[in-house]
Coordinates of C-alpha atoms and ligand atoms in Angstrom, one line a residue:
M821 CA 28.5 -32.7 -67.1
L822 CA 31.7 -32.5 -65.1
R823 CA 33.2 -35.1 -67.2
R824 CA 32.0 -33.4 -70.4
N825 CA 33.6 -30.1 -69.2
M826 CA 36.8 -31.9 -68.4
L827 CA 36.9 -33.4 -71.8
L828 CA 36.2 -30.0 -73.3
S829 CA 39.1 -28.4 -71.3
V830 CA 41.4 -31.2 -72.5
A831 CA 40.2 -30.6 -76.1
A832 CA 40.7 -26.9 -75.6
A833 CA 44.3 -27.4 -74.3
S834 CA 45.2 -29.7 -77.2
L835 CA 43.6 -27.2 -79.7
A836 CA 45.7 -24.5 -78.1
A837 CA 48.8 -26.5 -78.6
A838 CA 47.8 -27.2 -82.2
F839 CA 47.5 -23.5 -83.1
V840 CA 51.2 -23.0 -83.8
L841 CA 51.8 -19.3 -84.2
P842 CA 53.4 -18.9 -87.6
A843 CA 57.1 -18.2 -87.5
S844 CA 56.7 -16.0 -90.5
A845 CA 53.8 -13.9 -91.6
Q846 CA 53.9 -15.8 -94.9
Q847 CA 53.0 -19.1 -93.3
K848 CA 49.6 -20.7 -93.9
Q849 CA 47.1 -20.2 -91.1
V850 CA 43.8 -21.9 -90.5
W851 CA 41.7 -20.0 -88.0
K852 CA 39.1 -22.0 -86.0
A853 CA 35.7 -20.4 -85.7
S854 CA 32.9 -21.6 -83.6
D855 CA 29.1 -21.0 -83.2
V856 CA 26.4 -22.8 -81.3
H857 CA 24.1 -22.7 -84.4
P858 CA 24.2 -25.1 -87.4
L859 CA 25.4 -24.5 -90.9
G860 CA 23.1 -22.2 -92.8
Y861 CA 22.2 -20.1 -89.8
P862 CA 22.9 -16.3 -90.5
T863 CA 25.8 -15.9 -88.0
V864 CA 27.5 -19.1 -89.2
E865 CA 27.0 -18.2 -92.9
A866 CA 28.4 -14.7 -92.4
I867 CA 31.6 -15.9 -90.8
Q868 CA 32.1 -18.6 -93.5
R869 CA 31.7 -16.0 -96.2
M870 CA 34.2 -13.9 -94.4
G871 CA 36.6 -16.9 -94.4
K872 CA 36.2 -17.3 -98.2
K873 CA 37.0 -13.6 -98.7
L874 CA 40.0 -13.9 -96.4
E875 CA 41.3 -16.8 -98.3
A876 CA 40.8 -15.1 -101.6
Q877 CA 42.4 -11.8 -100.5
T878 CA 45.5 -13.5 -98.9
G879 CA 46.1 -15.8 -101.8
G880 CA 45.1 -18.8 -99.6
R881 CA 47.5 -17.9 -96.8
I882 CA 44.6 -17.4 -94.2
S883 CA 41.4 -19.4 -94.1
I884 CA 38.7 -20.1 -91.5
Q885 CA 37.5 -23.5 -90.4
M886 CA 34.0 -23.4 -89.0
F887 CA 33.0 -25.6 -86.1
P888 CA 29.2 -25.1 -85.9
S889 CA 26.4 -26.7 -83.8
M890 CA 28.2 -26.6 -80.5
Q891 CA 30.9 -28.9 -81.6
L892 CA 33.3 -27.1 -79.3
G893 CA 30.8 -26.8 -76.5
G894 CA 28.4 -24.0 -75.3
E895 CA 29.2 -20.3 -75.3
K896 CA 30.9 -20.4 -71.9
E897 CA 33.3 -22.9 -73.3
M898 CA 33.8 -21.0 -76.5
I899 CA 34.7 -17.9 -74.6
E900 CA 37.2 -19.8 -72.5
Q901 CA 38.8 -21.4 -75.6
A902 CA 39.1 -18.1 -77.4
Q903 CA 40.7 -16.5 -74.3
V904 CA 43.4 -19.1 -74.2
G905 CA 43.9 -19.0 -78.0
A906 CA 42.5 -22.5 -78.7
L907 CA 39.9 -20.9 -80.9
Q908 CA 40.5 -17.8 -83.0
I909 CA 36.9 -16.6 -83.7
A910 CA 33.8 -17.1 -81.5
R911 CA 30.3 -15.8 -82.2
I912 CA 28.5 -15.4 -78.9
S913 CA 25.5 -13.7 -77.4
V914 CA 26.1 -10.5 -75.3
G915 CA 24.0 -12.5 -72.8
A916 CA 26.9 -14.9 -72.3
M917 CA 29.4 -12.1 -72.2
G918 CA 27.7 -10.1 -69.4
P919 CA 29.4 -12.1 -66.7
V920 CA 32.8 -11.5 -68.4
V921 CA 32.5 -7.8 -69.1
D922 CA 29.9 -6.1 -66.8
D923 CA 29.4 -3.1 -69.1
L924 CA 27.7 -5.3 -71.6
N925 CA 24.9 -6.1 -69.1
V926 CA 23.3 -2.8 -70.0
F927 CA 22.0 -4.6 -73.1
N928 CA 20.9 -7.6 -71.1
M929 CA 18.2 -5.9 -69.1
P930 CA 14.6 -6.5 -70.0
F931 CA 12.8 -4.1 -72.3
I932 CA 15.8 -1.8 -72.6
F933 CA 15.2 -1.3 -76.3
R934 CA 11.8 -0.1 -77.7
D935 CA 12.1 -2.4 -80.6
E936 CA 14.7 -4.1 -82.9
G937 CA 15.1 -0.9 -84.9
H938 CA 16.0 1.0 -81.8
M939 CA 18.5 -1.6 -80.8
R940 CA 20.1 -1.4 -84.3
R941 CA 20.4 2.3 -84.1
V942 CA 22.1 2.0 -80.7
I943 CA 24.7 -0.6 -81.8
D944 CA 25.3 1.1 -85.1
G945 CA 26.0 4.4 -83.4
P946 CA 28.6 5.7 -80.9
I947 CA 27.3 3.7 -78.0
G948 CA 27.8 0.5 -80.0
Q949 CA 31.4 1.5 -80.8
E950 CA 32.1 2.4 -77.2
L951 CA 30.9 -0.9 -75.9
L952 CA 33.0 -2.8 -78.5
D953 CA 36.1 -0.8 -77.5
R954 CA 35.4 -1.2 -73.8
T955 CA 35.0 -5.0 -74.2
S956 CA 38.2 -5.3 -76.2
N957 CA 40.1 -3.2 -73.7
A958 CA 38.6 -4.9 -70.6
P959 CA 41.4 -6.9 -68.9
T960 CA 38.8 -9.6 -68.1
S961 CA 37.8 -10.2 -71.7
R962 CA 41.1 -11.3 -73.3
L963 CA 39.2 -10.9 -76.6
I964 CA 39.1 -8.4 -79.4
V965 CA 35.6 -7.7 -80.6
L966 CA 35.3 -7.7 -84.3
G967 CA 31.7 -6.7 -84.6
W968 CA 28.0 -6.9 -83.8
M969 CA 25.4 -9.4 -85.1
D970 CA 21.6 -9.3 -84.9
A971 CA 19.6 -11.8 -82.8
G972 CA 16.1 -10.4 -83.0
T973 CA 13.7 -10.5 -80.1
R974 CA 13.4 -13.2 -77.4
N975 CA 10.0 -14.7 -76.5
V976 CA 8.9 -17.4 -74.1
Y977 CA 8.2 -20.9 -75.5
S978 CA 6.7 -23.9 -73.7
N979 CA 3.7 -26.2 -74.1
K980 CA 1.2 -23.7 -72.8
P981 CA 0.3 -20.1 -73.7
V982 CA 2.0 -17.4 -71.6
S983 CA 0.1 -14.2 -72.1
K984 CA 0.5 -12.6 -68.7
P985 CA 2.9 -13.0 -65.7
A986 CA 0.4 -15.2 -63.8
D987 CA 0.6 -17.8 -66.6
L988 CA 4.3 -18.4 -65.7
K989 CA 3.5 -19.3 -62.1
G990 CA 5.3 -22.5 -61.2
M991 CA 7.0 -22.9 -64.5
K992 CA 10.7 -23.5 -64.8
I993 CA 12.1 -21.5 -67.6
R994 CA 15.7 -21.9 -68.9
M995 CA 17.6 -18.7 -69.0
M996 CA 21.2 -18.0 -70.2
G997 CA 23.8 -18.3 -67.5
N998 CA 23.8 -14.8 -66.1
P999 CA 22.1 -13.9 -62.7
L1000 CA 20.4 -11.0 -64.4
F1001 CA 18.3 -13.3 -66.6
V1002 CA 17.3 -15.6 -63.8
E1003 CA 16.1 -12.6 -61.8
T1004 CA 14.3 -11.3 -64.9
M1005 CA 12.4 -14.5 -65.3
N1006 CA 11.5 -14.6 -61.6
A1007 CA 10.2 -11.0 -61.9
M1008 CA 8.2 -12.1 -65.0
G1009 CA 6.4 -14.6 -62.8
G1010 CA 8.2 -17.8 -63.6
N1011 CA 11.2 -19.7 -62.0
G1012 CA 14.3 -18.8 -63.9
V1013 CA 16.8 -21.7 -64.3
A1014 CA 20.4 -20.9 -65.5
M1015 CA 21.5 -23.6 -68.0
G1016 CA 24.0 -23.9 -70.8
F1017 CA 22.5 -23.8 -74.3
N1018 CA 24.1 -27.2 -75.0
E1019 CA 22.0 -28.8 -72.3
L1020 CA 18.7 -27.3 -73.3
Y1021 CA 17.1 -29.6 -75.9
S1022 CA 17.2 -32.6 -73.6
A1023 CA 16.1 -30.5 -70.6
L1024 CA 13.0 -29.5 -72.6
Q1025 CA 12.4 -33.0 -73.8
T1026 CA 12.7 -34.6 -70.4
G1027 CA 10.8 -31.9 -68.6
V1028 CA 13.8 -30.7 -66.5
V1029 CA 12.5 -27.3 -67.5
D1030 CA 9.0 -26.4 -68.7
G1031 CA 10.2 -23.9 -71.3
A1032 CA 12.8 -21.5 -72.5
E1033 CA 13.0 -18.2 -74.4
N1034 CA 14.6 -17.2 -77.6
N1035 CA 14.2 -15.7 -81.1
P1036 CA 12.2 -17.6 -83.8
P1037 CA 15.4 -18.6 -85.8
T1038 CA 16.8 -20.3 -82.7
L1039 CA 13.5 -22.1 -81.9
L1040 CA 13.6 -23.5 -85.4
A1041 CA 17.3 -24.2 -85.9
Q1042 CA 17.8 -25.9 -82.6
N1043 CA 14.7 -28.0 -83.1
H1044 CA 13.2 -26.8 -79.8
Y1045 CA 9.9 -26.4 -81.6
Q1046 CA 9.6 -30.1 -81.6
V1047 CA 9.3 -30.2 -77.9
S1048 CA 7.9 -26.8 -77.1
K1049 CA 4.8 -26.1 -79.2
V1050 CA 3.6 -22.7 -78.0
Y1051 CA 5.5 -19.5 -78.7
S1052 CA 4.3 -16.5 -76.6
L1053 CA 5.3 -13.1 -77.8
T1054 CA 6.5 -11.6 -74.6
G1055 CA 9.3 -9.7 -76.3
H1056 CA 11.2 -9.2 -73.0
L1057 CA 14.7 -9.2 -74.4
I1058 CA 16.4 -7.9 -77.5
I1059 CA 20.0 -9.0 -77.2
P1060 CA 22.6 -8.4 -79.9
E1061 CA 25.5 -10.7 -80.4
I1062 CA 29.2 -10.2 -81.0
F1063 CA 32.0 -12.1 -82.8
V1064 CA 35.3 -11.9 -81.2
F1065 CA 38.9 -12.9 -81.9
S1066 CA 41.3 -14.4 -79.4
K1067 CA 43.5 -11.5 -78.1
R1068 CA 46.4 -13.8 -77.6
N1069 CA 46.4 -14.7 -81.3
W1070 CA 45.5 -11.2 -82.5
E1071 CA 48.6 -9.7 -80.9
T1072 CA 50.8 -12.0 -83.0
M1073 CA 49.3 -10.8 -86.2
S1074 CA 50.8 -8.3 -88.6
K1075 CA 49.1 -4.8 -88.8
E1076 CA 48.1 -5.6 -92.3
D1077 CA 46.3 -8.8 -91.4
Q1078 CA 44.6 -7.1 -88.5
A1079 CA 43.4 -4.3 -90.8
L1080 CA 42.1 -6.8 -93.4
T1081 CA 40.3 -8.8 -90.7
R1082 CA 38.7 -5.6 -89.4
K1083 CA 37.6 -4.7 -92.9
L1084 CA 36.1 -8.1 -93.6
S1085 CA 34.5 -8.2 -90.2
R1086 CA 32.7 -5.0 -90.9
E1087 CA 31.4 -6.6 -94.1
A1088 CA 30.4 -9.8 -92.2
Q1089 CA 28.4 -7.6 -89.8
I1090 CA 26.5 -6.0 -92.6
E1091 CA 26.0 -9.3 -94.4
Q1092 CA 24.7 -11.1 -91.3
R1093 CA 22.0 -8.5 -90.9
Q1094 CA 20.7 -9.1 -94.4
L1095 CA 20.8 -12.8 -93.9
W1096 CA 19.1 -12.4 -90.6
D1097 CA 16.2 -10.3 -92.0
A1098 CA 15.5 -12.9 -94.6
Y1099 CA 15.9 -15.8 -92.2
V1100 CA 13.5 -14.5 -89.5
G1101 CA 10.6 -14.5 -91.9
E1102 CA 11.5 -17.9 -93.2
A1103 CA 11.8 -19.3 -89.6
E1104 CA 8.4 -18.0 -88.7
T1105 CA 6.8 -19.5 -91.8
K1106 CA 8.5 -22.8 -91.1
L1107 CA 7.5 -22.8 -87.4
K1108 CA 3.9 -22.1 -88.3
A1109 CA 3.9 -24.8 -90.9
A1110 CA 5.3 -27.2 -88.3
G1111 CA 2.4 -26.4 -86.0
T1112 CA 3.9 -23.9 -83.6
Q1113 CA 1.2 -21.8 -82.0
F1114 CA 2.1 -18.1 -81.9
V1115 CA 0.4 -16.4 -79.0
N1116 CA 0.2 -12.6 -78.2
A1117 CA 1.2 -11.5 -74.8
D1118 CA 0.5 -8.5 -72.7
K1119 CA 3.9 -6.9 -73.0
K1120 CA 2.9 -3.9 -70.8
A1121 CA 2.3 -6.4 -67.9
F1122 CA 5.7 -8.0 -68.4
F1123 CA 7.3 -4.6 -68.7
D1124 CA 5.8 -3.4 -65.4
A1125 CA 6.7 -6.7 -63.7
T1126 CA 10.3 -6.3 -64.7
Q1127 CA 10.7 -2.7 -63.5
P1128 CA 12.5 -3.8 -60.3
I1129 CA 15.2 -5.4 -62.5
R1130 CA 15.8 -2.2 -64.4
D1131 CA 15.8 -0.3 -61.2
K1132 CA 18.3 -2.7 -59.5
Y1133 CA 20.7 -3.2 -62.4
G1134 CA 20.1 0.1 -64.2
S1135 CA 21.4 2.5 -61.6
K1136 CA 25.0 1.9 -62.3
Y1137 CA 24.5 2.5 -66.0
A1138 CA 22.2 5.5 -65.5
A1139 CA 24.1 7.9 -67.9
L1140 CA 24.4 5.2 -70.6
L1141 CA 20.8 4.2 -70.2
K1142 CA 19.7 7.8 -70.8
R1143 CA 21.7 7.9 -74.0
I1144 CA 20.1 4.7 -75.1
Q1145 CA 16.6 6.0 -74.4
D1146 CA 17.5 9.3 -76.2
T1147 CA 18.6 7.4 -79.3
K1148 CA 15.8 8.0 -81.7
Ligands
GTR643 C1 20.6 -17.6 -79.2 C2 21.9 -17.1 -79.5 C3 23.0 -18.0 -79.0 C4 22.8 -18.4 -77.5 C5 21.4 -18.8 -77.3 C6 21.1 -19.1 -75.8 O1 19.7 -16.6 -79.5 O2 22.1 -16.9 -80.9 O3 24.2 -17.4 -79.2 O4 23.1 -17.4 -76.7 O5 20.5 -17.9 -77.8 O6 20.0 -18.8 -75.3 O7 22.0 -19.5 -75.1

């Protein structure tokens, strides 16, 4: 892993050197974009469509080259590459951004949203805008947030049904690399293991972990359903995603290019949601056809079990949490 990380850093450094800032605003630019998901996945597709519009609307001066399927590493690596300007656009989960900008962790707590509709109303409203601004302005981020994307609801998957906290006893469940998630899984009754997304398939396959948790599109698109056959509807996390631009590169852009990028990002956000809604149903149908067993879980029991996490992490966001709860 160390060697792989070193190779990635070297790759990032050479990519940074390769992104020559144009001497004149008229010079051709190819922005690199990255996503952990494969071609065809809603987030990837939305950014590619944005690239096509950008190309058309700048007469071919600006285009986007997509690096899907973790070609540039996991999300931690993508964040780092965007921070140094080796990558212009990165699409990442707010889960991976929590350790970078603490304010975002408010969305990373279990059962913070009543359902996906509630989450959407929050990100579409003033709270969503405030968090985007705070993330762009945080000195630790070195990223400009272009917009939100949807990522549905996360449920546990493994090779046995998990319908109540006791079912998770002794099970190692991969969580995103953020202490909040590890503690959440421990509170849910399992043993949370922080691990990069790029290591997960083989960890599931070889039994390094007994399971993981994610939305149905990810379970399908990452082929995890091939090694984890039971999908238990715990619904413990509803985490939106963001797509960001390297601040270092953003600051060299003309005001006009920034405005155009903002406008097309807004459209990409709307388009991703439509693509997402269609893809979730498709993913569930495909998973069921492939033999994935969907199991209902006692959400109330998981909600109660994770109350200590909301108490521990929620106190510093008390005012914001109240506004989230008050969002109808
Ligand atoms: C997916 C998400 C990815 C990544 C992944 C994970 O739902 O789209 O960006 O965060 O989860 O669990 O690491």
